[in-house]
Amino acid sequence: MKLTRDDILNSVEYQWRKHQLVLYFYIWLIISMITIFIPLAIAITNLEYIVIIILSWLGFIIFMLIIFGSFMLYSYSKMRYLLKKYENMQIYEVKLDDISTSYMYRGATYYTVTINNKKVDTNPFFSSSIFSKYSLNEYNNKTIIGLFDKTLNKFYVIRKIS
């Protein structure tokens, strides 16, 4: 079996990273939009300080962009890595049945799969949270196609087998 670029672009792994990137962007955008009202309310009552207030707000927004931008850049770099390296990875068909909870990703779950007598983890993108793109019930105990990355010792979920 050979995977195509479209298979990777539509894969669970790639779509999860894309979802994370968009989520971080929207959080930054919402913070930017909400925080404009406080400086505007202050600026209306103190017109002589309007430039300082707006510059302070812009500084805050740029600071938040640096923070959320680093998360967006991380997700983007992982997406690019998968697209560039997928052809060098081994394709496996495995069953997702060894589940664990990731506390770093808000309680999302990941699976441990066995590849050539070696335990390898997936990324924690299965959850019942509203922020999650993939539900745990949809993938638990299902057989999937994935890629094993020897370099990072990671297993990437591509898709379920129908």
XYZ file of N, CA, C and O in Angstrom:
648
model
N 0.843 -1.172 0.000
C 0.000 0.000 0.000
C 0.898 1.248 0.000
O 1.897 1.303 0.678
N 0.495 2.235 -0.736
C 1.220 3.498 -0.842
C 0.257 4.630 -0.505
O -0.877 4.651 -0.978
N 0.693 5.552 0.332
C -0.131 6.703 0.683
C 0.225 7.887 -0.209
O 1.379 8.073 -0.581
N -0.784 8.681 -0.526
C -0.580 9.864 -1.356
C -0.533 11.116 -0.482
O -0.875 11.080 0.704
N -0.166 12.210 -1.091
C -0.157 13.506 -0.402
C -1.567 13.847 0.098
O -1.733 14.359 1.199
N -2.587 13.530 -0.713
C -3.969 13.781 -0.290
C -4.349 12.939 0.924
O -5.100 13.401 1.792
N -3.845 11.700 0.985
C -4.083 10.862 2.171
C -3.530 11.541 3.418
O -4.171 11.532 4.480
N -2.362 12.126 3.297
C -1.727 12.799 4.436
C -2.498 14.073 4.782
O -2.762 14.354 5.952
N -2.861 14.854 3.777
C -3.609 16.093 4.022
C -4.954 15.832 4.686
O -5.452 16.670 5.439
N -5.549 14.681 4.427
C -6.839 14.319 5.021
C -6.694 13.410 6.237
O -7.700 12.948 6.773
N -5.479 13.138 6.651
C -5.244 12.203 7.759
C -5.688 12.797 9.094
O -5.805 14.012 9.257
N -5.925 11.926 10.042
C -6.299 12.331 11.393
C -5.198 13.213 11.981
O -5.471 14.278 12.541
N -3.964 12.789 11.837
C -2.823 13.532 12.380
C -2.747 14.951 11.815
O -2.650 15.920 12.560
N -2.767 15.067 10.511
C -2.628 16.372 9.855
C -3.819 17.272 10.192
O -3.640 18.460 10.505
N -5.016 16.723 10.146
C -6.207 17.507 10.438
C -6.250 17.958 11.903
O -6.729 19.051 12.209
N -5.730 17.121 12.799
C -5.669 17.507 14.211
C -4.731 18.693 14.389
O -5.050 19.655 15.087
N -3.567 18.628 13.761
C -2.610 19.741 13.850
C -3.209 21.016 13.242
O -3.054 22.102 13.785
N -3.893 20.868 12.141
C -4.530 22.011 11.487
C -5.604 22.596 12.401
O -5.728 23.819 12.533
N -6.381 21.741 13.035
C -7.413 22.162 13.979
C -6.780 22.933 15.141
O -7.311 23.973 15.569
N -5.662 22.446 15.653
C -4.967 23.130 16.742
C -4.491 24.518 16.300
O -4.663 25.495 17.027
N -3.919 24.598 15.109
C -3.429 25.862 14.583
C -4.571 26.876 14.484
O -4.446 28.015 14.943
N -5.688 26.470 13.923
C -6.844 27.359 13.771
C -7.416 27.739 15.139
O -7.785 28.897 15.362
N -7.465 26.801 16.064
C -7.965 27.076 17.410
C -7.109 28.132 18.106
O -7.647 29.087 18.684
N -5.791 28.012 18.032
C -4.907 29.018 18.639
C -5.096 30.385 17.988
O -5.093 31.410 18.665
N -5.271 30.394 16.678
C -5.493 31.663 15.989
C -6.791 32.322 16.470
O -6.807 33.521 16.753
N -7.862 31.555 16.567
C -9.139 32.125 16.997
C -9.101 32.587 18.452
O -9.729 33.591 18.797
N -8.376 31.872 19.296
C -8.245 32.322 20.685
C -7.539 33.670 20.721
O -7.970 34.594 21.418
N -6.452 33.791 19.950
C -5.742 35.070 19.879
C -6.654 36.166 19.334
O -6.685 37.282 19.871
N -7.413 35.871 18.306
C -8.307 36.851 17.690
C -9.387 37.303 18.674
O -9.673 38.505 18.782
N -9.962 36.370 19.405
C -10.996 36.712 20.390
C -10.410 37.585 21.503
O -11.017 38.584 21.903
N -9.222 37.227 21.982
C -8.563 38.047 23.010
C -8.327 39.452 22.468
O -8.562 40.445 23.160
N -7.889 39.538 21.221
C -7.634 40.843 20.602
C -8.903 41.677 20.513
O -8.888 42.878 20.790
N -9.977 41.046 20.130
C -11.234 41.777 19.967
C -11.835 42.186 21.308
O -12.369 43.289 21.434
N -11.744 41.317 22.288
C -12.319 41.627 23.600
C -11.517 42.725 24.290
O -12.086 43.638 24.891
N -10.205 42.644 24.191
C -9.378 43.607 24.924
C -9.362 44.996 24.304
O -8.887 45.931 24.941
N -9.879 45.182 23.117
C -9.923 46.521 22.523
C -10.935 47.412 23.242
O -10.768 48.631 23.303
N -11.954 46.827 23.846
C -13.003 47.627 24.480
C -12.509 48.356 25.729
O -12.935 49.476 25.997
N -11.634 47.756 26.487
C -11.114 48.411 27.697
C -10.302 49.656 27.324
O -10.561 50.737 27.849
N -9.327 49.548 26.403
C -8.595 50.768 26.026
C -9.491 51.829 25.386
O -9.294 53.023 25.609
N -10.478 51.398 24.606
C -11.383 52.378 24.005
C -12.212 53.102 25.065
O -12.429 54.312 24.968
N -12.672 52.383 26.061
C -13.450 53.011 27.142
C -12.589 54.013 27.909
O -13.057 55.110 28.256
N -11.344 53.671 28.147
C -10.433 54.598 28.843
C -10.106 55.779 27.943
O -10.058 56.924 28.390
N -9.876 55.503 26.645
C -9.507 56.563 25.699
C -10.626 57.579 25.522
O -10.358 58.769 25.331
N -11.865 57.140 25.602
C -13.001 58.065 25.440
C -13.020 59.087 26.568
O -13.311 60.256 26.354
N -12.691 58.641 27.776
C -12.711 59.568 28.918
C -11.430 60.387 29.024
O -11.424 61.436 29.644
N -10.342 59.907 28.439
C -9.051 60.605 28.507
C -8.471 60.742 27.098
O -7.520 60.041 26.744
N -9.002 61.626 26.323
C -8.579 61.763 24.930
C -7.104 62.126 24.777
O -6.485 61.786 23.776
N -6.530 62.816 25.758
C -5.121 63.204 25.646
C -4.178 61.990 25.735
O -3.044 62.058 25.310
N -4.684 60.867 26.248
C -3.850 59.659 26.364
C -4.176 58.601 25.318
O -3.720 57.467 25.428
N -4.958 58.953 24.324
C -5.433 57.955 23.355
C -4.278 57.242 22.646
O -4.316 56.033 22.443
N -3.236 57.970 22.273
C -2.106 57.357 21.569
C -1.395 56.351 22.475
O -1.093 55.222 22.057
N -1.162 56.728 23.709
C -0.485 55.827 24.655
C -1.346 54.594 24.927
O -0.843 53.473 24.976
N -2.627 54.797 25.067
C -3.539 53.679 25.345
C -3.582 52.710 24.172
O -3.473 51.494 24.352
N -3.713 53.243 22.961
C -3.761 52.375 21.773
C -2.421 51.653 21.583
O -2.394 50.460 21.258
N -1.297 52.349 21.789
C 0.022 51.701 21.667
C 0.198 50.608 22.727
O 0.793 49.560 22.452
N -0.316 50.859 23.920
C -0.248 49.830 24.973
C -1.060 48.606 24.567
O -0.619 47.470 24.757
N -2.245 48.844 24.024
C -3.079 47.730 23.566
C -2.379 46.966 22.448
O -2.354 45.736 22.445
N -1.795 47.685 21.487
C -1.075 47.019 20.394
C 0.101 46.200 20.927
O 0.370 45.103 20.448
N 0.790 46.741 21.924
C 1.893 46.000 22.544
C 1.399 44.704 23.177
O 2.032 43.649 23.035
N 0.266 44.780 23.857
C -0.324 43.593 24.467
C -0.710 42.574 23.405
O -0.450 41.371 23.552
N -1.324 43.029 22.315
C -1.760 42.138 21.242
C -0.550 41.476 20.582
O -0.578 40.281 20.271
N 0.508 42.239 20.383
C 1.727 41.662 19.795
C 2.337 40.636 20.752
O 2.777 39.568 20.328
N 2.332 40.946 22.040
C 2.825 39.989 23.038
C 2.017 38.688 22.999
O 2.575 37.594 22.996
N 0.693 38.823 22.926
C -0.164 37.630 22.854
C 0.056 36.878 21.539
O 0.008 35.648 21.507
N 0.320 37.615 20.456
C 0.604 36.969 19.175
C 1.898 36.172 19.247
O 1.986 35.075 18.687
N 2.870 36.690 19.963
C 4.129 35.940 20.129
C 3.860 34.638 20.880
O 4.348 33.572 20.497
N 3.058 34.711 21.930
C 2.747 33.500 22.705
C 1.947 32.511 21.863
O 2.349 31.363 21.676
N 0.789 32.951 21.342
C -0.045 32.033 20.564
C 0.591 31.700 19.219
O 0.404 30.612 18.687
N 1.358 32.633 18.681
C 2.063 32.386 17.425
C 3.073 31.271 17.549
O 3.280 30.493 16.608
N 3.700 31.145 18.713
C 4.656 30.044 18.900
C 3.932 28.696 18.873
O 4.435 27.726 18.296
N 2.734 28.632 19.437
C 1.946 27.397 19.373
C 1.494 27.114 17.942
O 1.506 25.968 17.490
N 1.080 28.188 17.237
C 0.664 28.023 15.843
C 1.838 27.557 14.983
O 1.684 26.667 14.147
N 3.002 28.134 15.221
C 4.203 27.754 14.470
C 4.595 26.304 14.749
O 4.987 25.572 13.841
N 4.440 25.882 15.991
C 4.743 24.492 16.351
C 3.815 23.529 15.590
O 4.274 22.548 14.996
N 2.521 23.829 15.606
C 1.568 22.971 14.884
C 1.869 22.956 13.392
O 1.850 21.905 12.759
N 2.160 24.117 12.848
C 2.476 24.206 11.424
C 3.737 23.407 11.093
O 3.781 22.697 10.087
N 4.752 23.498 11.940
C 5.993 22.761 11.667
C 5.762 21.249 11.717
O 6.345 20.501 10.925
N 4.893 20.789 12.599
C 4.566 19.358 12.664
C 3.789 18.914 11.422
O 3.973 17.811 10.926
N 2.915 19.791 10.928
C 2.182 19.483 9.704
C 3.151 19.364 8.526
O 3.064 18.425 7.729
N 4.071 20.314 8.423
C 5.059 20.304 7.334
C 5.974 19.082 7.427
O 6.316 18.474 6.424
N 6.367 18.730 8.653
C 7.232 17.573 8.861
C 6.569 16.305 8.327
O 7.191 15.526 7.609
N 5.313 16.117 8.677
C 4.588 14.933 8.223
C 4.485 14.907 6.700
O 4.687 13.863 6.074
N 4.201 16.048 6.099
C 4.097 16.112 4.634
C 5.429 15.823 3.947
O 5.463 15.204 2.887
N 6.514 16.268 4.541
C 7.822 16.068 3.924
C 8.364 14.658 4.119
O 9.059 14.137 3.259
N 8.049 14.036 5.249
C 8.693 12.774 5.624
C 7.824 11.528 5.473
O 8.311 10.422 5.683
N 6.554 11.672 5.133
C 5.659 10.514 5.154
C 6.112 9.381 4.238
O 5.890 8.216 4.527
N 6.753 9.712 3.126
C 7.181 8.670 2.182
C 8.297 7.790 2.750
O 8.493 6.665 2.298
N 9.016 8.293 3.745
C 10.107 7.538 4.368
C 9.658 6.737 5.579
O 10.474 6.101 6.235
N 8.382 6.782 5.891
C 7.858 6.084 7.068
C 7.181 4.786 6.650
O 6.653 4.685 5.547
N 7.173 3.832 7.569
C 6.540 2.540 7.329
C 5.042 2.626 7.616
O 4.623 3.245 8.592
N 4.258 1.994 6.756
C 2.801 1.963 6.916
C 2.419 0.710 7.697
O 2.904 -0.383 7.394
N 1.556 0.875 8.696
C 1.098 -0.248 9.505
C -0.412 -0.184 9.669
O -1.009 0.890 9.650
N -0.975 -1.348 9.871
C -2.388 -1.493 10.188
C -2.438 -2.005 11.622
O -1.926 -3.076 11.916
N -3.029 -1.224 12.520
C -3.056 -1.592 13.937
C -4.439 -1.339 14.523
O -5.241 -0.591 13.969
N -4.680 -1.959 15.672
C -5.933 -1.748 16.395
C -5.651 -0.808 17.560
O -4.680 -0.983 18.305
N -6.504 0.191 17.720
C -6.359 1.156 18.813
C -7.103 0.625 20.036
O -8.312 0.783 20.153
N -6.365 -0.017 20.931
C -7.018 -0.595 22.105
C -6.277 -0.349 23.421
O -6.817 -0.627 24.482
N -5.067 0.173 23.380
C -4.294 0.456 24.595
C -4.311 1.968 24.820
O -3.498 2.705 24.279
N -5.263 2.417 25.648
C -5.541 3.849 25.792
C -4.884 4.424 27.045
O -4.774 3.744 28.058
N -4.460 5.696 26.933
C -3.890 6.434 28.067
C -4.390 7.867 28.017
O -4.790 8.356 26.966
N -4.306 8.550 29.162
C -4.759 9.937 29.239
C -3.560 10.871 29.264
O -2.609 10.645 29.991
N -3.643 11.926 28.470
C -2.609 12.959 28.438
C -3.089 14.152 29.249
O -4.088 14.771 28.909
N -2.373 14.477 30.300
C -2.766 15.619 31.119
C -2.258 16.925 30.530
O -2.787 17.984 30.809
N -1.259 16.848 29.669
C -0.733 18.036 29.006
C -1.734 18.598 27.988
O -1.797 19.794 27.763
N -2.546 17.719 27.402
C -3.526 18.129 26.401
C -4.945 18.059 26.959
O -5.815 17.425 26.381
N -5.184 18.670 28.094
C -6.522 18.794 28.704
C -7.261 17.474 28.845
O -8.454 17.393 28.588
N -6.567 16.415 29.180
C -7.238 15.142 29.410
C -7.591 14.382 28.158
O -8.340 13.412 28.214
N -7.071 14.802 27.009
C -7.303 14.043 25.782
C -6.585 12.697 25.910
O -5.704 12.524 26.745
N -6.977 11.762 25.083
C -6.391 10.432 25.183
C -5.540 10.115 23.965
O -5.746 10.649 22.880
N -4.578 9.250 24.202
C -3.727 8.754 23.127
C -3.659 7.243 23.253
O -4.064 6.666 24.261
N -3.169 6.608 22.222
C -3.052 5.156 22.214
C -1.599 4.755 22.137
O -0.761 5.469 21.578
N -1.317 3.604 22.708
C -0.012 2.986 22.564
C -0.214 1.771 21.678
O -1.068 0.928 21.956
N 0.544 1.723 20.591
C 0.458 0.606 19.658
C 1.783 -0.137 19.671
O 2.817 0.414 20.030
N 1.736 -1.401 19.278
C 2.954 -2.206 19.231
C 3.370 -2.382 17.778
O 2.635 -2.922 16.964
N 4.573 -1.906 17.481
C 5.164 -2.009 16.149
C 6.476 -2.778 16.291
O 7.385 -2.312 16.975
N 6.565 -3.935 15.665
C 7.788 -4.762 15.729
C 8.258 -4.973 17.174
O 9.415 -4.733 17.509
N 7.333 -5.378 18.037
C 7.602 -5.621 19.459
C 8.080 -4.378 20.204
O 8.762 -4.472 21.213
N 7.742 -3.226 19.696
C 8.125 -1.967 20.316
C 6.865 -1.144 20.564
O 6.008 -1.017 19.694
N 6.726 -0.599 21.762
C 5.571 0.227 22.116
C 5.802 1.655 21.634
O 6.843 2.252 21.895
N 4.807 2.185 20.911
C 4.901 3.526 20.345
C 3.578 4.251 20.599
O 2.508 3.659 20.478
N 3.657 5.541 20.922
C 2.457 6.333 21.219
C 1.981 7.114 19.999
O 2.771 7.536 19.160
N 0.661 7.319 19.968
C 0.070 8.249 19.002
C 0.036 9.613 19.680
O 0.393 9.743 20.852
N -0.434 10.601 18.996
C -0.657 11.906 19.621
C -2.021 11.907 20.302
O -2.921 11.171 19.904
N -2.194 12.737 21.331
C -3.438 12.737 22.115
C -4.543 13.587 21.512
O -4.846 14.666 21.991
N -5.156 13.115 20.443
C -6.198 13.910 19.824
C -7.591 13.349 19.969
O -8.518 13.854 19.364
N -7.782 12.358 20.775
C -9.114 11.785 20.984
C -9.663 12.305 22.302
O -9.024 12.199 23.331
N -10.865 12.857 22.261
C -11.436 13.437 23.462
C -12.939 13.624 23.297
O -13.464 13.589 22.192
N -13.605 13.863 24.421
C -15.028 14.185 24.371
C -15.233 15.693 24.539
O -16.349 16.159 24.629
N -14.136 16.444 24.563
C -14.189 17.896 24.713
C -14.757 18.554 23.458
O -14.613 18.040 22.352
N -15.355 19.728 23.630
C -15.876 20.470 22.479
C -14.746 20.987 21.596
O -14.959 21.306 20.434
N -13.541 21.087 22.143
C -12.402 21.565 21.376
C -11.751 20.459 20.554
O -10.882 20.702 19.751
N -12.180 19.226 20.781
C -11.573 18.097 20.097
C -12.230 17.853 18.745
O -13.445 17.941 18.600
N -11.412 17.521 17.780
C -11.915 17.224 16.445
C -12.319 15.750 16.326
O -13.185 15.403 15.542
N -11.703 14.883 17.134
C -11.946 13.439 17.030
C -12.436 12.869 18.349
O -11.812 13.036 19.377
N -13.560 12.172 18.275
C -14.157 11.601 19.470
C -13.518 10.250 19.802
O -13.166 9.479 18.911
N -13.410 9.997 21.077
C -12.833 8.741 21.554
C -13.674 7.553 21.099
O -13.143 6.536 20.660
N -14.981 7.671 21.161
C -15.868 6.579 20.765
C -15.725 6.204 19.301
O -15.947 5.069 18.912
N -15.356 7.161 18.491
C -15.233 6.952 17.052
C -14.026 6.071 16.687
O -14.039 5.395 15.664
N -12.988 6.070 17.551
C -11.755 5.353 17.222
C -11.389 4.224 18.184
O -10.530 3.406 17.862
N -11.998 4.174 19.344
C -11.634 3.157 20.326
C -11.913 1.748 19.800
O -12.998 1.463 19.312
N -10.921 0.885 19.896
C -10.970 -0.506 19.435
C -11.208 -0.639 17.931
O -11.708 -1.661 17.474
N -10.852 0.375 17.175
C -10.976 0.326 15.718
C -9.607 0.047 15.100
O -8.565 0.400 15.656
N -9.632 -0.551 13.923
C -8.396 -0.791 13.187
C -8.137 0.413 12.290
O -9.045 0.908 11.623
N -6.898 0.873 12.318
C -6.539 2.069 11.557
C -5.279 1.806 10.733
O -4.547 0.853 10.965
N -5.060 2.686 9.784
C -3.813 2.712 9.035
C -3.007 3.865 9.595
O -3.538 4.961 9.812
N -1.728 3.628 9.839
C -0.876 4.674 10.382
C 0.535 4.572 9.870
O 0.911 3.605 9.193
N 1.312 5.576 10.211
C 2.720 5.631 9.821
C 3.596 5.626 11.061
O 3.317 6.341 12.029
N 4.660 4.843 11.001
C 5.618 4.816 12.100
C 6.839 5.629 11.715
O 7.482 5.381 10.703
N 7.142 6.631 12.546
C 8.307 7.487 12.347
C 9.421 6.993 13.274
O 9.371 7.207 14.479
N 10.402 6.321 12.696
C 11.527 5.793 13.482
C 12.337 6.911 14.126
O 12.828 6.762 15.231
N 12.463 8.022 13.428
C 13.276 9.135 13.916
C 12.736 9.697 15.229
O 13.485 9.923 16.168
N 11.446 9.917 15.294
C 10.817 10.503 16.488
C 10.157 9.461 17.383
O 9.613 9.817 18.431
N 10.179 8.202 16.949
C 9.529 7.116 17.677
C 8.060 7.460 17.957
O 7.582 7.396 19.081
N 7.354 7.831 16.893
C 5.965 8.266 16.982
C 5.142 7.529 15.946
O 5.623 7.194 14.877
N 3.876 7.280 16.278
C 2.961 6.636 15.350
C 1.891 7.643 14.968
O 1.216 8.207 15.823
N 1.735 7.890 13.676
C 0.779 8.852 13.169
C -0.456 8.137 12.638
O -0.349 7.291 11.758
N -1.616 8.507 13.139
C -2.876 7.911 12.696
C -3.282 8.592 11.390
O -3.417 9.806 11.323
N -3.485 7.774 10.360
C -3.873 8.315 9.058
C -5.397 8.234 8.883
O -6.042 9.245 8.667
N -5.946 7.038 9.009
C -7.405 6.919 8.868
C -7.862 5.564 9.409
O -7.086 4.639 9.557
N -9.180 5.512 9.660
C -9.802 4.240 10.055
C -9.978 3.384 8.825
O -10.152 3.893 7.715
N -9.958 2.088 9.041
C -10.268 1.150 7.963
C -11.752 0.867 8.047
O -12.262 0.458 9.086
N -12.470 1.082 6.971
C -13.933 0.919 6.966
C -14.322 -0.542 7.091
O -13.721 -1.435 6.638
